[in-house]
Short mmCIF file of C-alpha atoms in Angstrom, two decimals:
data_model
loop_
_atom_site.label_atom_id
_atom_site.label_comp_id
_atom_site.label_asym_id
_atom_site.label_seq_id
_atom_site.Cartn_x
_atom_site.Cartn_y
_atom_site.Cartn_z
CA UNK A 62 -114.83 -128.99 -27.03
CA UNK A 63 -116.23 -125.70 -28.44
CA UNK A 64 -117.99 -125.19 -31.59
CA UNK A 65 -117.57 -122.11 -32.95
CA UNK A 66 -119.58 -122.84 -36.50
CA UNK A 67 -122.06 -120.54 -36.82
CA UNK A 68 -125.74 -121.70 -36.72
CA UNK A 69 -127.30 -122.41 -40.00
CA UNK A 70 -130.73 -120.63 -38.36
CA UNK A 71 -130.40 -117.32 -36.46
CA UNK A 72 -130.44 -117.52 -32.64
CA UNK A 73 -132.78 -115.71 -30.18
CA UNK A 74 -130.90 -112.78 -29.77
CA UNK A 75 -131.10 -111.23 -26.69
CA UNK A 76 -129.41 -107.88 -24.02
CA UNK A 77 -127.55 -108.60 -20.74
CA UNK A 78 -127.17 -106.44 -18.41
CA UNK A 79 -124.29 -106.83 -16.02
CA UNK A 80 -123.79 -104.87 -13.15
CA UNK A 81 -121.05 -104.90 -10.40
CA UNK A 82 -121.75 -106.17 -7.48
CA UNK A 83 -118.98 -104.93 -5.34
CA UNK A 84 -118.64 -101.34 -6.22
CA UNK A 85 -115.88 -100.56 -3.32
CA UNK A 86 -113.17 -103.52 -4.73
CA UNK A 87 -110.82 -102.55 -6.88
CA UNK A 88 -111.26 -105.97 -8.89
CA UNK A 89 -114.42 -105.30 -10.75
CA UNK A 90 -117.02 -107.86 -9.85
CA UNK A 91 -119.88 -108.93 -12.11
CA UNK A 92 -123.52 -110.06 -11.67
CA UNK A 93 -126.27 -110.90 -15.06
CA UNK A 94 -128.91 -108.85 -13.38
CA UNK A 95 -131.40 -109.10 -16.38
CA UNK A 96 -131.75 -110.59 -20.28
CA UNK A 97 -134.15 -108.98 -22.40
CA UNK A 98 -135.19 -110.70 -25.36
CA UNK A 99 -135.70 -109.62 -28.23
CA UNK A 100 -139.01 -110.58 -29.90
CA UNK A 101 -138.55 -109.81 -33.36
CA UNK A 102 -135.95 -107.75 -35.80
CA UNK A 103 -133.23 -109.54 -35.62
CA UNK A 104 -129.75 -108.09 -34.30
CA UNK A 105 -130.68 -104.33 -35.40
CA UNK A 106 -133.41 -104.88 -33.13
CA UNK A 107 -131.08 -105.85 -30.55
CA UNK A 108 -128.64 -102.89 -30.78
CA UNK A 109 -131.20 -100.83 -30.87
CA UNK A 110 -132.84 -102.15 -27.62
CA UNK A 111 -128.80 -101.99 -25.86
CA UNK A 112 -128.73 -98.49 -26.72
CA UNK A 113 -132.20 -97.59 -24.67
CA UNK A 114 -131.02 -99.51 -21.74
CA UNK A 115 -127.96 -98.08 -21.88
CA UNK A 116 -129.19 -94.93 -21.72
CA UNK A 117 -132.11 -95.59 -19.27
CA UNK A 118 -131.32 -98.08 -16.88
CA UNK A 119 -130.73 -97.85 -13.01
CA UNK A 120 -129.11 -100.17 -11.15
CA UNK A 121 -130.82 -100.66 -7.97
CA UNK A 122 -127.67 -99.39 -6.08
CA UNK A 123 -128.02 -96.57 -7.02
CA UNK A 124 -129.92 -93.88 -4.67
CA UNK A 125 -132.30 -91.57 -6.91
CA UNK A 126 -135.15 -89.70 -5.57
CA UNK A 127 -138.44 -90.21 -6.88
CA UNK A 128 -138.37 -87.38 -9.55
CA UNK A 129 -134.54 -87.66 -10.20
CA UNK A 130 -132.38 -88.62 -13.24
CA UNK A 131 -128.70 -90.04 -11.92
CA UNK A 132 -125.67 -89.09 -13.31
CA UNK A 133 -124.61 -90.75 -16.04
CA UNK A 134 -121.93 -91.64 -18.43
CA UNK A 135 -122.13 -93.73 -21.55
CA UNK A 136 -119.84 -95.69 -23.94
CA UNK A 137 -119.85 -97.57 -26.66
CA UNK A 138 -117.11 -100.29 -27.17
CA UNK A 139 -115.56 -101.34 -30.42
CA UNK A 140 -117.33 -104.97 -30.30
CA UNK A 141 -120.63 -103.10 -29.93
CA UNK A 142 -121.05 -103.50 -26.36
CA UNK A 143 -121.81 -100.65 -23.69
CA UNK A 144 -119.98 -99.93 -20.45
CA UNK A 145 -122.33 -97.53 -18.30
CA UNK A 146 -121.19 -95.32 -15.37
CA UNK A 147 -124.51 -94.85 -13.23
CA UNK A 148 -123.74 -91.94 -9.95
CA UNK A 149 -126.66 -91.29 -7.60
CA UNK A 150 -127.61 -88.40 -5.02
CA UNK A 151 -124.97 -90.07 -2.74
CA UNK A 152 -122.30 -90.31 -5.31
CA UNK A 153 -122.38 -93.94 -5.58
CA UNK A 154 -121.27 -94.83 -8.76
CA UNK A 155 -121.90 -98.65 -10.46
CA UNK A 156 -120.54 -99.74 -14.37
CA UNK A 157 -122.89 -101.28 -15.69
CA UNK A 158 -122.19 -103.67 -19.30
CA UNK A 159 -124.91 -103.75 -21.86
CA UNK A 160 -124.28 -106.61 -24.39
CA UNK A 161 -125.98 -108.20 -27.32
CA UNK A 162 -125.85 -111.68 -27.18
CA UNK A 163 -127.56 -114.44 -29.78
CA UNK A 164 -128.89 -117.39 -27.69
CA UNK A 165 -127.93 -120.20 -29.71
CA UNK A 166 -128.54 -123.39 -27.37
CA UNK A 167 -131.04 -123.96 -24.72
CA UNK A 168 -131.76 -126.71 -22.50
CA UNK A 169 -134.15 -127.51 -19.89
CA UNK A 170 -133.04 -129.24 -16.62
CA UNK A 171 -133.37 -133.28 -17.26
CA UNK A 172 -134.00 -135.63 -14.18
CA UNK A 173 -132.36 -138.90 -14.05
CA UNK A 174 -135.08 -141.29 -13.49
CA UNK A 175 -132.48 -143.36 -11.02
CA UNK A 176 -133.48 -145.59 -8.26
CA UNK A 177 -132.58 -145.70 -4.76
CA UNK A 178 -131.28 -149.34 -5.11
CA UNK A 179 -129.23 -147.50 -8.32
CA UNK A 180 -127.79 -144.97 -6.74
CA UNK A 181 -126.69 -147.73 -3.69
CA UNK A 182 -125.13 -149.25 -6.27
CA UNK A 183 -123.47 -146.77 -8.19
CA UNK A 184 -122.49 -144.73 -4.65
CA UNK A 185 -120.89 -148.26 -3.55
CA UNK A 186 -119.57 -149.99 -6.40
#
């Protein structure tokens, strides 16, 4: 079950970036290729931090020469979000998404402290 209540103490809030990973399909295909966090300011800071990447990142698909600056075309969706259209020297272009996102659980990978003669048993009723 989901539970949407909002946290009583404000989240980590942090930026994906998503970038296609399969420019050439016509069914857009999507890869988290980085979170930033956001150390401090809240989610001002966080918009604020979206808008540089959106404006500055390069997905490594894209072909630039050392001096360059790709082509690039940049939106701003309704929800806040950002859908970035990245072209290189070869015409290659990738969407990128730029979203703010508020990390509100964490946990760390727990290992089961089972037995061999356990899992025998469990395995084999």
């Amino acid at each position: 079950m989901i539970n949407d209540v909002v946290p009583q103490k404000e989240g980590k809030w942090v930026v994906l970036v998503e970038a296609e990973t399969c420019p050439a399909y016509e069914d857009h295909r999507w890869q988290l290729v980085a979170t930033r966090p956001v150390p401090e300011g809240g989610r001002a800071a966080a918009d604020e931090l979206a808008r540089t990447i959106a404006m500055e990142y390069v997905p490594k698909e894209v072909s630039v020469g050392p001096e360059d600056t790709p082509a690039r075309k940049v939106f701003r969706a309704v929800d806040g979000s950002w859908l970035v259209e990245v072209t290189g020297k070869d015409d290659k272009r990738i969407l990128c998404r730029i979203t703010l996102a508020e990390l509100v659980h964490e946990q760390t990978y727990l290992r089961t402290r089972e037995t061999l003669a356990d899992r025998w048993r469990r395995l084999l009723g």
